[in-house]
Tab-separated table of C-alpha atoms and ligand atoms in Angstrom:
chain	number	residue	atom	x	y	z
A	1	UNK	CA	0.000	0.000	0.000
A	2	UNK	CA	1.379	3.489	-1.029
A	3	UNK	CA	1.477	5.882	1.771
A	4	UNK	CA	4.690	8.184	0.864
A	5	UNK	CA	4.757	9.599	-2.388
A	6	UNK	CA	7.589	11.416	-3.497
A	7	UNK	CA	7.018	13.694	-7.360
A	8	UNK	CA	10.328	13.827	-9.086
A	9	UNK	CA	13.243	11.733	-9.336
A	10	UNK	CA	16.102	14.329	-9.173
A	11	UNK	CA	18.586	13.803	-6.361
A	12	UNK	CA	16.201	16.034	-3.907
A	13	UNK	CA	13.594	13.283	-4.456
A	14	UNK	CA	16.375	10.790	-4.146
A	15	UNK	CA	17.531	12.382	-0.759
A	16	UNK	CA	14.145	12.256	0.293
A	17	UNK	CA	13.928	8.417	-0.222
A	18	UNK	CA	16.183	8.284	2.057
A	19	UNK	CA	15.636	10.590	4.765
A	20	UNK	CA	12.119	8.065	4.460
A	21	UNK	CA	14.144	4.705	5.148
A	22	UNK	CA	16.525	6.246	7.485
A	23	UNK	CA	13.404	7.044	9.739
A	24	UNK	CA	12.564	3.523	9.129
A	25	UNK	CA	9.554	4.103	6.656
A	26	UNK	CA	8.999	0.902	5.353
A	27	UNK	CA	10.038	0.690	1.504
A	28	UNK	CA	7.264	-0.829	0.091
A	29	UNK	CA	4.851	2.229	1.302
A	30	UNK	CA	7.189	4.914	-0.711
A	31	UNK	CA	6.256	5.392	-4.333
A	32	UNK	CA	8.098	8.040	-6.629
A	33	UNK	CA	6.212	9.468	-9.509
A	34	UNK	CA	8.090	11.396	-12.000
A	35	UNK	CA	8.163	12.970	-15.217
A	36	UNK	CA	12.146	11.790	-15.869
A	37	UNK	CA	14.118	9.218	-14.490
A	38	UNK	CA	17.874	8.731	-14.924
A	39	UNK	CA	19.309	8.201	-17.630
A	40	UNK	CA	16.863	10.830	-19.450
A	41	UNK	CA	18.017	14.382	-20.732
A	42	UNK	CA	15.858	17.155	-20.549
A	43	UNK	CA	16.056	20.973	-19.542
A	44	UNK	CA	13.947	20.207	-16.950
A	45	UNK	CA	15.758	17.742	-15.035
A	46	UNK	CA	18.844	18.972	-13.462
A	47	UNK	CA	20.505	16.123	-11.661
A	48	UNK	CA	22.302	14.658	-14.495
A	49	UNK	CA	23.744	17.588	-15.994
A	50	UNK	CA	25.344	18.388	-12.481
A	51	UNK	CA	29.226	17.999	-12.303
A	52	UNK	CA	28.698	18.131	-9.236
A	53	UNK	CA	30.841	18.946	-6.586
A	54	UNK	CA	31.037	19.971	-2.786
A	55	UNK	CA	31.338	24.003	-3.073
A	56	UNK	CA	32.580	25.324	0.190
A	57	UNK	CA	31.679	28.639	-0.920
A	58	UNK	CA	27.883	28.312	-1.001
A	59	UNK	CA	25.466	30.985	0.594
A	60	UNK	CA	26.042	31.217	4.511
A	61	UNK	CA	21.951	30.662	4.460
A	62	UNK	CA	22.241	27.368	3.415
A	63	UNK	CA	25.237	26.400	5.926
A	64	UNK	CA	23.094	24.098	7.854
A	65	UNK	CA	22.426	21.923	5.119
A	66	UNK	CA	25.497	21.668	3.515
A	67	UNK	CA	27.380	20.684	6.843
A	68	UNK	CA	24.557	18.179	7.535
A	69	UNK	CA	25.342	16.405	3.850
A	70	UNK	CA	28.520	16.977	4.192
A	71	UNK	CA	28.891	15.170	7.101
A	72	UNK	CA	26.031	12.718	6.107
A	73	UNK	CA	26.954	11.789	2.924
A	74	UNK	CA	28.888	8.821	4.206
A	75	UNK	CA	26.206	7.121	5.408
A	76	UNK	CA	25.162	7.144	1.764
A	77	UNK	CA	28.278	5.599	0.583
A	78	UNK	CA	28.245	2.494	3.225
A	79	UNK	CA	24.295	1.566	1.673
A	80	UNK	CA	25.342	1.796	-1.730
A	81	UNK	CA	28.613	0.061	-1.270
A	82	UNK	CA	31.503	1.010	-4.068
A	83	UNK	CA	31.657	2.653	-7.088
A	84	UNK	CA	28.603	4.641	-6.380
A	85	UNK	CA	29.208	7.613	-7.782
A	86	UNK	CA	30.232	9.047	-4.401
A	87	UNK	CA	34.602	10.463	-3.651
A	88	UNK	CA	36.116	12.897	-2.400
A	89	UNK	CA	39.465	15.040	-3.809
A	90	UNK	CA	40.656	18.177	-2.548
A	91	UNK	CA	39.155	21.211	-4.226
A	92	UNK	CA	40.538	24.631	-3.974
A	93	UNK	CA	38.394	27.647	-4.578
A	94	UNK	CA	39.738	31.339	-5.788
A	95	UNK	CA	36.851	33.770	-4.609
A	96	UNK	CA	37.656	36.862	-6.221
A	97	UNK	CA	35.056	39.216	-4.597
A	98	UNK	CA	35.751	38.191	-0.864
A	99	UNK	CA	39.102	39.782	1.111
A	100	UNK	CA	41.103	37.295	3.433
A	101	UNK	CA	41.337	38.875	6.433
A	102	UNK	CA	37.854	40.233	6.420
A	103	UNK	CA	35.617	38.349	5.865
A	104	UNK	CA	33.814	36.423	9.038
A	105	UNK	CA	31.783	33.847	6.324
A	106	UNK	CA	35.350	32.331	5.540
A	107	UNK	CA	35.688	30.659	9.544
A	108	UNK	CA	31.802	29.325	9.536
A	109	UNK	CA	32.384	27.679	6.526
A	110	UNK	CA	35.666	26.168	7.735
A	111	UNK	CA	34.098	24.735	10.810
A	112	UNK	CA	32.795	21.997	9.923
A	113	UNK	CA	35.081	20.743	6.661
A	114	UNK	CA	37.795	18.342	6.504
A	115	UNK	CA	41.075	19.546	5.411
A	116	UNK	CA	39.914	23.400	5.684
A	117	UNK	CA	42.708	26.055	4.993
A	118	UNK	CA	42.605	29.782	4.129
A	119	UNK	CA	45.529	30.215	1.549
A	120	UNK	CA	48.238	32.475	2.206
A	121	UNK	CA	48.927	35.750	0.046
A	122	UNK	CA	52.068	33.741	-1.427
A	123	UNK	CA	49.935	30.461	-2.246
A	124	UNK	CA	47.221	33.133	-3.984
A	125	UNK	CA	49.883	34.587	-5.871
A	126	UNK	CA	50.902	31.118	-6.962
A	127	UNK	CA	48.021	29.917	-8.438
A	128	UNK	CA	46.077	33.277	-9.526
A	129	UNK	CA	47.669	36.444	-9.623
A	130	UNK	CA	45.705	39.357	-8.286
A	131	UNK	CA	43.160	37.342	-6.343
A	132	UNK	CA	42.913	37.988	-2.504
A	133	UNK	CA	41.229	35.150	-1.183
A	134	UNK	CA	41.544	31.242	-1.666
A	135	UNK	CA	40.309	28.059	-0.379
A	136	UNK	CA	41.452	24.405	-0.232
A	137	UNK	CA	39.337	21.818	1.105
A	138	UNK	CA	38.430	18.225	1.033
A	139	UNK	CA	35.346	17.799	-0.858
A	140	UNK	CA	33.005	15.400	-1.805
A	141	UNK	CA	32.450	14.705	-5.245
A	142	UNK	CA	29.600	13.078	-7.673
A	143	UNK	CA	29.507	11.264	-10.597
A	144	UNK	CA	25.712	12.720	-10.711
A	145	UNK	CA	24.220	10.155	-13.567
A	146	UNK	CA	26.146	7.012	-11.769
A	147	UNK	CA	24.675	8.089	-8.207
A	148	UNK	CA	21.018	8.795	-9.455
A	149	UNK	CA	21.619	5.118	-11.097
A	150	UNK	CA	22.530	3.735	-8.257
A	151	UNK	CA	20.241	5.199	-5.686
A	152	UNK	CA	17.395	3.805	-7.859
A	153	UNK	CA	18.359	0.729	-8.446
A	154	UNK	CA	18.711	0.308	-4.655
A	155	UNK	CA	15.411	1.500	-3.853
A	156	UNK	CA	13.930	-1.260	-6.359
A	157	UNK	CA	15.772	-3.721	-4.815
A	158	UNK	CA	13.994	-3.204	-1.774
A	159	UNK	CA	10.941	-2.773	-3.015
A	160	UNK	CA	9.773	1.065	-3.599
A	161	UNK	CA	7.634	1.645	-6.493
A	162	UNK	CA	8.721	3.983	-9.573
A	163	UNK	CA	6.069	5.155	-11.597
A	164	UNK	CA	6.994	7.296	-14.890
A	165	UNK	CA	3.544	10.335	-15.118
A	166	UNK	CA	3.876	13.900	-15.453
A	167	UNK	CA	1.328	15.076	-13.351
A	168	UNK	CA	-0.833	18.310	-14.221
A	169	UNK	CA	-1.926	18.702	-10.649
A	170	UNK	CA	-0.665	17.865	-7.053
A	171	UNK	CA	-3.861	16.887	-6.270
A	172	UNK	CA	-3.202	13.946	-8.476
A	173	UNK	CA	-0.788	12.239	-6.655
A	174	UNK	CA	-3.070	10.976	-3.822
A	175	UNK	CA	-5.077	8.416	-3.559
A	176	UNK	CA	-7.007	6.902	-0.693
A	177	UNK	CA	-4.334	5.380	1.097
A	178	UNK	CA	-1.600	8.316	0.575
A	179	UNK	CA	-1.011	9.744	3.909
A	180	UNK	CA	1.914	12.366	2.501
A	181	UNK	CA	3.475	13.877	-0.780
A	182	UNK	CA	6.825	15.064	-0.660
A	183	UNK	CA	6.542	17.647	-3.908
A	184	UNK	CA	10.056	17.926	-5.127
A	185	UNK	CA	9.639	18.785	-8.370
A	186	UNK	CA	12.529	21.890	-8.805
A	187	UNK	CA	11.860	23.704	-11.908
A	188	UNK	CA	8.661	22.397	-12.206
A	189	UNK	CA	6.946	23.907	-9.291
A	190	UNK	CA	6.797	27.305	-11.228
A	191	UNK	CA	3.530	24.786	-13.320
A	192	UNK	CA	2.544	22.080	-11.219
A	193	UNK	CA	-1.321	22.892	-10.674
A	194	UNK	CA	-2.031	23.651	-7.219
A	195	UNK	CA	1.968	24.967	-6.734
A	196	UNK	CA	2.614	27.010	-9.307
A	197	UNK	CA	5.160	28.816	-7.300
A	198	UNK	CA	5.833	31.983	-9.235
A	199	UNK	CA	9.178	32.459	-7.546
A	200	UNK	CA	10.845	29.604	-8.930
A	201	UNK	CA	12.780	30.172	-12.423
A	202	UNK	CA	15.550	28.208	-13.883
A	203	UNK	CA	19.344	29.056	-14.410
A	204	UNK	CA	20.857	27.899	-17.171
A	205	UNK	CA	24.236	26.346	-17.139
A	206	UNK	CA	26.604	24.912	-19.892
A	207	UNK	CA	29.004	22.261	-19.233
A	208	UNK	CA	31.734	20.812	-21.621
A	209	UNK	CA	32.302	17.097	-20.267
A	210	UNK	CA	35.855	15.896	-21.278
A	211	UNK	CA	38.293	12.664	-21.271
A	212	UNK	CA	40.991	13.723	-18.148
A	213	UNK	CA	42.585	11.350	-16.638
A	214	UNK	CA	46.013	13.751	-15.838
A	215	UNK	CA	43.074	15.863	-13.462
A	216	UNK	CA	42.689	14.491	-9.954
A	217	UNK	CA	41.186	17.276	-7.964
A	218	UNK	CA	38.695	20.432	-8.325
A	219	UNK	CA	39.618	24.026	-8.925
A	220	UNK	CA	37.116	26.612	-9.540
A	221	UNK	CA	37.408	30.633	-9.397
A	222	UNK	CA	34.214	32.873	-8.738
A	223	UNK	CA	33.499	36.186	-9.540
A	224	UNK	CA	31.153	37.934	-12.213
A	225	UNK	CA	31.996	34.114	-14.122
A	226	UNK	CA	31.576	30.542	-12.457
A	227	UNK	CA	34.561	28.723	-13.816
A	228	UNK	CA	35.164	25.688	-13.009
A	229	UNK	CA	37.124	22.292	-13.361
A	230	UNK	CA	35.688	18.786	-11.089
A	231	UNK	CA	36.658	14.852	-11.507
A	232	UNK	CA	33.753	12.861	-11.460
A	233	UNK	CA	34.381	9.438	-9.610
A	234	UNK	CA	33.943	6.388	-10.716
A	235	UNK	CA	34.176	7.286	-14.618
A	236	UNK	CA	35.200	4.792	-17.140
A	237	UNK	CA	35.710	6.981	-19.114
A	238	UNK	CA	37.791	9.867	-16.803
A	239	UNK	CA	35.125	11.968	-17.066
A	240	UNK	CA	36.261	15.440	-16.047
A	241	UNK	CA	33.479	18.663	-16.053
A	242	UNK	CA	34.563	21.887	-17.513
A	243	UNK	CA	32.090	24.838	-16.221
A	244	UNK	CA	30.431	26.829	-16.908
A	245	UNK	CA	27.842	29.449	-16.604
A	246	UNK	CA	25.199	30.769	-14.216
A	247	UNK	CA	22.596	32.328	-16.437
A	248	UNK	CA	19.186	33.533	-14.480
A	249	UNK	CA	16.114	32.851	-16.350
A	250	UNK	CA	16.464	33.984	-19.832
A	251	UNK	CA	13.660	33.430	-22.260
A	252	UNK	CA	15.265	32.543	-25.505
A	253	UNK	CA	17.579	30.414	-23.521
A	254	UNK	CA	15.617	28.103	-21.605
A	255	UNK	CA	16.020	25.089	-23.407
A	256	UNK	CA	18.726	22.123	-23.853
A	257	UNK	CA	20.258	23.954	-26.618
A	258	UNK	CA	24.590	24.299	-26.340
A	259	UNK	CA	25.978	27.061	-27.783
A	260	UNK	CA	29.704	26.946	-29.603
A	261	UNK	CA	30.819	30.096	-28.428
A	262	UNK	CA	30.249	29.148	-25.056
A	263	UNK	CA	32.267	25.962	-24.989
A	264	UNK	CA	34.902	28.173	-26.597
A	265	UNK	CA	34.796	30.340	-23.216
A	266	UNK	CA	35.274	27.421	-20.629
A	267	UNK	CA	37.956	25.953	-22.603
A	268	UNK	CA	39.441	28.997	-22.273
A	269	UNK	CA	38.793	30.532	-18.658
A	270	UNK	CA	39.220	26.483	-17.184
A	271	UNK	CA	42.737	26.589	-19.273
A	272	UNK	CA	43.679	29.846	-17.879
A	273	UNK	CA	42.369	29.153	-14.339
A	274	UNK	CA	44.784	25.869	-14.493
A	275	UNK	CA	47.331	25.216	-17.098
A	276	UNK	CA	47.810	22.038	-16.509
A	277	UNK	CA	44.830	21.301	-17.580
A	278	UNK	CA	46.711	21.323	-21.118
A	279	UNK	CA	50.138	21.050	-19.951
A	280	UNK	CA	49.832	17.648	-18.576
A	281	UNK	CA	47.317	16.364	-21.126
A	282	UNK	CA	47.947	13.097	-22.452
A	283	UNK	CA	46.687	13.732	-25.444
A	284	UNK	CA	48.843	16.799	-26.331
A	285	UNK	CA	48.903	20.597	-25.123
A	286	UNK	CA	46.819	22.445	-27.011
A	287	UNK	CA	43.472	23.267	-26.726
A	288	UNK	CA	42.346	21.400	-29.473
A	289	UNK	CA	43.707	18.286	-28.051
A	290	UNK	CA	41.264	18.047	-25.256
A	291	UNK	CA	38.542	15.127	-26.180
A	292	UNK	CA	35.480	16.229	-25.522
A	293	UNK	CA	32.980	13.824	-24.645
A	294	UNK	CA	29.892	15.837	-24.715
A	295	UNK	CA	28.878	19.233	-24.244
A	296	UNK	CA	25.242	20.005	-22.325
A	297	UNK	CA	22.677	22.086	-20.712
A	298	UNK	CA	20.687	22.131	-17.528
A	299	UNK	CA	18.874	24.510	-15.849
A	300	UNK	CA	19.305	24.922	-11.570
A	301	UNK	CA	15.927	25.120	-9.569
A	302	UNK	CA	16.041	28.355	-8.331
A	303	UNK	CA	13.819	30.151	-6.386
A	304	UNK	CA	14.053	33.975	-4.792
A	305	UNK	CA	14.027	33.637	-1.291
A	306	UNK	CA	15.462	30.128	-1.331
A	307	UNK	CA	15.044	26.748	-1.012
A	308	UNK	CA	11.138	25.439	0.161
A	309	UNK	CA	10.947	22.967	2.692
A	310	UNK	CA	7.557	23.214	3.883
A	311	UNK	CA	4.476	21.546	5.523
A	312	UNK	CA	1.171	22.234	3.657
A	313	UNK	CA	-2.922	21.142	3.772
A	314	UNK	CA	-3.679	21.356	0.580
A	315	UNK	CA	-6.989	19.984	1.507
A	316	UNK	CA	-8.710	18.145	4.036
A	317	UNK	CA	-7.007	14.802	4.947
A	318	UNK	CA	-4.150	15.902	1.531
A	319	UNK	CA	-0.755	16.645	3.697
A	320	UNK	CA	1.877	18.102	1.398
A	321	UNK	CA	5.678	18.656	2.457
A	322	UNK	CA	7.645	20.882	-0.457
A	323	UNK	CA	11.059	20.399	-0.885
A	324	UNK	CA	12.241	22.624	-3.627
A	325	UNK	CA	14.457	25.196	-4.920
A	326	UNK	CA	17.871	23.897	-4.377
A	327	UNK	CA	19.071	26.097	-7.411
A	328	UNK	CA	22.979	24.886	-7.647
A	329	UNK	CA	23.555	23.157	-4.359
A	330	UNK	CA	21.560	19.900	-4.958
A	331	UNK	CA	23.801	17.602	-4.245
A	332	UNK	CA	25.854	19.438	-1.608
A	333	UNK	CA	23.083	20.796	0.524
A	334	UNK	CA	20.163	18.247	-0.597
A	335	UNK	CA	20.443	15.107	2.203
A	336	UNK	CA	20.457	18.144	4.810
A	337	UNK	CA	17.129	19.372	2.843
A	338	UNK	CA	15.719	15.760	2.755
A	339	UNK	CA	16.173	15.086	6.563
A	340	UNK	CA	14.416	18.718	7.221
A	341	UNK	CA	11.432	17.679	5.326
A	342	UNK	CA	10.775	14.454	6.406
A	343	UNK	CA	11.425	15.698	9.737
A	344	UNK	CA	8.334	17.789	9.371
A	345	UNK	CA	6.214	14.742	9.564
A	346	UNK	CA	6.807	14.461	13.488
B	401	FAD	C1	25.318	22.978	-15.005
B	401	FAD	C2	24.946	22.620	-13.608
B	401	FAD	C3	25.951	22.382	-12.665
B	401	FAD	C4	25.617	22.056	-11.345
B	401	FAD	N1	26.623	21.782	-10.449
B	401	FAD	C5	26.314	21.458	-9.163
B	401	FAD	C6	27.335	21.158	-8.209
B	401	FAD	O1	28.526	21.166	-8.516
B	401	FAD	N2	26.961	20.848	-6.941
B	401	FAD	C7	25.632	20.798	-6.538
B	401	FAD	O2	25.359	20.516	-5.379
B	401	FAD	N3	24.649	21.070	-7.440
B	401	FAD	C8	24.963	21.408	-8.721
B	401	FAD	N4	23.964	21.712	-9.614
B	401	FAD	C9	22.591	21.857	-9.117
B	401	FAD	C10	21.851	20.542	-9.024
B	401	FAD	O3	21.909	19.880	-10.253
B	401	FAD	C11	20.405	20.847	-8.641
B	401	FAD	O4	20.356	21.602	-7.446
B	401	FAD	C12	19.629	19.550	-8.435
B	401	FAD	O5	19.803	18.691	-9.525
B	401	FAD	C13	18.161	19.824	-8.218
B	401	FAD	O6	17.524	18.591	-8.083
B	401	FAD	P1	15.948	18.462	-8.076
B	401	FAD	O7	15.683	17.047	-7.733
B	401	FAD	O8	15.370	19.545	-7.231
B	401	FAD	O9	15.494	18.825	-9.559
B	401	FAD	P2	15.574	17.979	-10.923
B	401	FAD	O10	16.812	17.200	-11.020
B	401	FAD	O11	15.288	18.944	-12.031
B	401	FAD	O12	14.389	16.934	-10.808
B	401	FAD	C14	13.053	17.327	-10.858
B	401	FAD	C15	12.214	16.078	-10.947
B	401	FAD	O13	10.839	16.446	-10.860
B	401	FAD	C16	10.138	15.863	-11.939
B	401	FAD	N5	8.970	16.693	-12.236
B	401	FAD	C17	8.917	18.043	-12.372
B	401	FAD	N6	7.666	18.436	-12.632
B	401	FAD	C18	6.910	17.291	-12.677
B	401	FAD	C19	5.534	17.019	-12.914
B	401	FAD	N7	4.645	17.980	-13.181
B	401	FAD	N8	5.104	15.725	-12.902
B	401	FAD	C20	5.978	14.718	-12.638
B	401	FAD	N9	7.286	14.920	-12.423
B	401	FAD	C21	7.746	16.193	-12.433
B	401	FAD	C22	11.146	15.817	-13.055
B	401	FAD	O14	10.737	14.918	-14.075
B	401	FAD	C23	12.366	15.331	-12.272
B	401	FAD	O15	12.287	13.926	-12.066
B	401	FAD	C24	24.269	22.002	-10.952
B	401	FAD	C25	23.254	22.190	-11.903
B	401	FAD	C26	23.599	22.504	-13.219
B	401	FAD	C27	22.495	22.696	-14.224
């Protein structure tokens, strides 16, 4: 008998499967119902475009649930045993609009991360000139298709039900026995009858997925431009992610489209950012040589004022609990989301 029924199969909905178990839902009463599943590409499902990686830098407002997956995510790894799309490398960050000594945000974030170190002036200097503030951390890292895989595969194994609808309303997602709906839908909230949350809106990002097997670690440099460089575990194929863009809802762009010019710019900024990128290559130094795998589009769940998590009545005896808006900190703040939403059940 259905009681739990998650909408979307994105890694938010995945979390949320899990937060379910972990409070020892039974399986076999949790049913997700979504429009795509892995292993599908659309504009409108974000979790496979994702490099993804652990961002130390992410807004102070979400620093509760990024420490919680951060120091969560293990738990993960043990269920799903190895090669699950779950590792870790050390990721250093060059934050061009914060100043060293200043800045109070740079010790909360540290708290709680392994590895955490400010980098001197002399380090900065070393590995981009002109900045004034740098991080190195360990992170946690995602091969995002492998790990939506995986989690799914493991809920089927122990008996939750998939069930591939798009659904016009909320209100169609219950039946008699359905006691909850977790809506965790991201972009799709904005049209979801009896949502329609007008402050969602997607950001577009392009990502140019390449063969790297000379890159073991992340580097990524913020300021007016997200550029960045992560290593996916578990790749065959040494799947490296050159980023990338953070475009806020623009009309003309809000589709799967991938623009040439645009690839041409991360090749560029990610080979400036890091030489070696090209210098160590194996498969020469230029920037022609790099094999590109793929180049794609996605679109982060964003929503002004921030993520959702929320307890709703949509109508007698028709308990909803949102859990949206994770814009581009799915992975690295969603288990913390997940086990605020189902905690909301108490
Ligand atoms: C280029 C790019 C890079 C990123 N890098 C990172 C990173 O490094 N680290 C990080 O943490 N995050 C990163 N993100 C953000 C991350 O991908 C998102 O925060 C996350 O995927 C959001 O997951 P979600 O489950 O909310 O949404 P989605 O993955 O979009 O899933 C939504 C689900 O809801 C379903 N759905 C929607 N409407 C309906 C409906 N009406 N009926 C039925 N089903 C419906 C969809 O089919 C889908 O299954 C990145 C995103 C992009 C695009």
């Amino acid at each position: 008998m259905v009681e739990h029924v998650v909408i979307g199969c994105g890694i938010i909905g995945l979390y949320t499967v899990f937060g379910l178990l972990e409070k020892g839902i039974d399986p076999k009463t949790i049913a997700i119902i979504a429009e795509h599943h892995p292993g599908d590409l659309s504009i409108n499902y974000a979790s496979p475009v994702a490099g993804a990686y652990f961002s130390a830098s992410a807004d102070l407002k979400l620093l509760k649930y990024s420490n919680y997956t951060y120091q969560n995510l293990v738990k993960l790894e043990t269920l799903l045993g190895p090669k699950c799309g779950l590792g870790h490398c050390t990721s250093t960050e060059i934050l061009d609009d914060l100043e060293v000594e200043s800045d109070p945000y740079l010790n909360a974030i540290g708290e709680n991360i392994d590895d955490f170190e400010i980098l001197s002036p002399e380090e900065i200097e070393i590995i981009s000139k002109g900045s004034r503030c740098a991080i190195r951390y360990k992170a946690w890292i995602f091969n995002s298709p492998v790990l939506l895989e995986k989690l799914c595969k493991y809920y089927k194994s122990i008996g939750v039900a998939f069930q591939r609808t798009r659904l016009e309303s909320i209100h169609d997602a219950f039946d008699s026995d359905t006691k909850v709906v977790f809506n965790c839908t991201g972009n799709g909230s904005r049209l979801l009858g009896g949502v329609e949350d007008e402050k969602v809106f997607p950001t577009r990002g392009q990502v140019v997925v390449i063969k790297g097997p000379h890159i073991d670690q992340c580097i990524s440099r913020w300021n007016d431009e997200a550029t960045y460089i992560i290593k996916r575990p578990d790749s065959a194929s040494d799947e490296v992610i050159l980023g990338g863009y953070y475009q806020p809802y623009q009309p003309k762009k809000d589709t799967a489209d991938t623009y040439g010019f645009e690839t041409e710019s991360i090749l560029k900024r990610t080979t400036e950012m890091f030489p070696d990128l090209l210098k160590k290559n194996p498969f020469g130094d230029k920037i022609e040589d790099l094999q590109i795998l793929r180049v794609i589009a996605g679109a982060r769940p964003c929503r002004e004022c921030g993520v959702r998590i929320e307890k709703e009545l949509i109508a007698p005896n028709k308990l909803v609990i949102h859990n949206y808006g994770a814009s581009g900190n799915g992975y690295m703040c969603g288990l913390g989301m997940a086990h605020e939403a189902v905690s909301l059940l108490d």
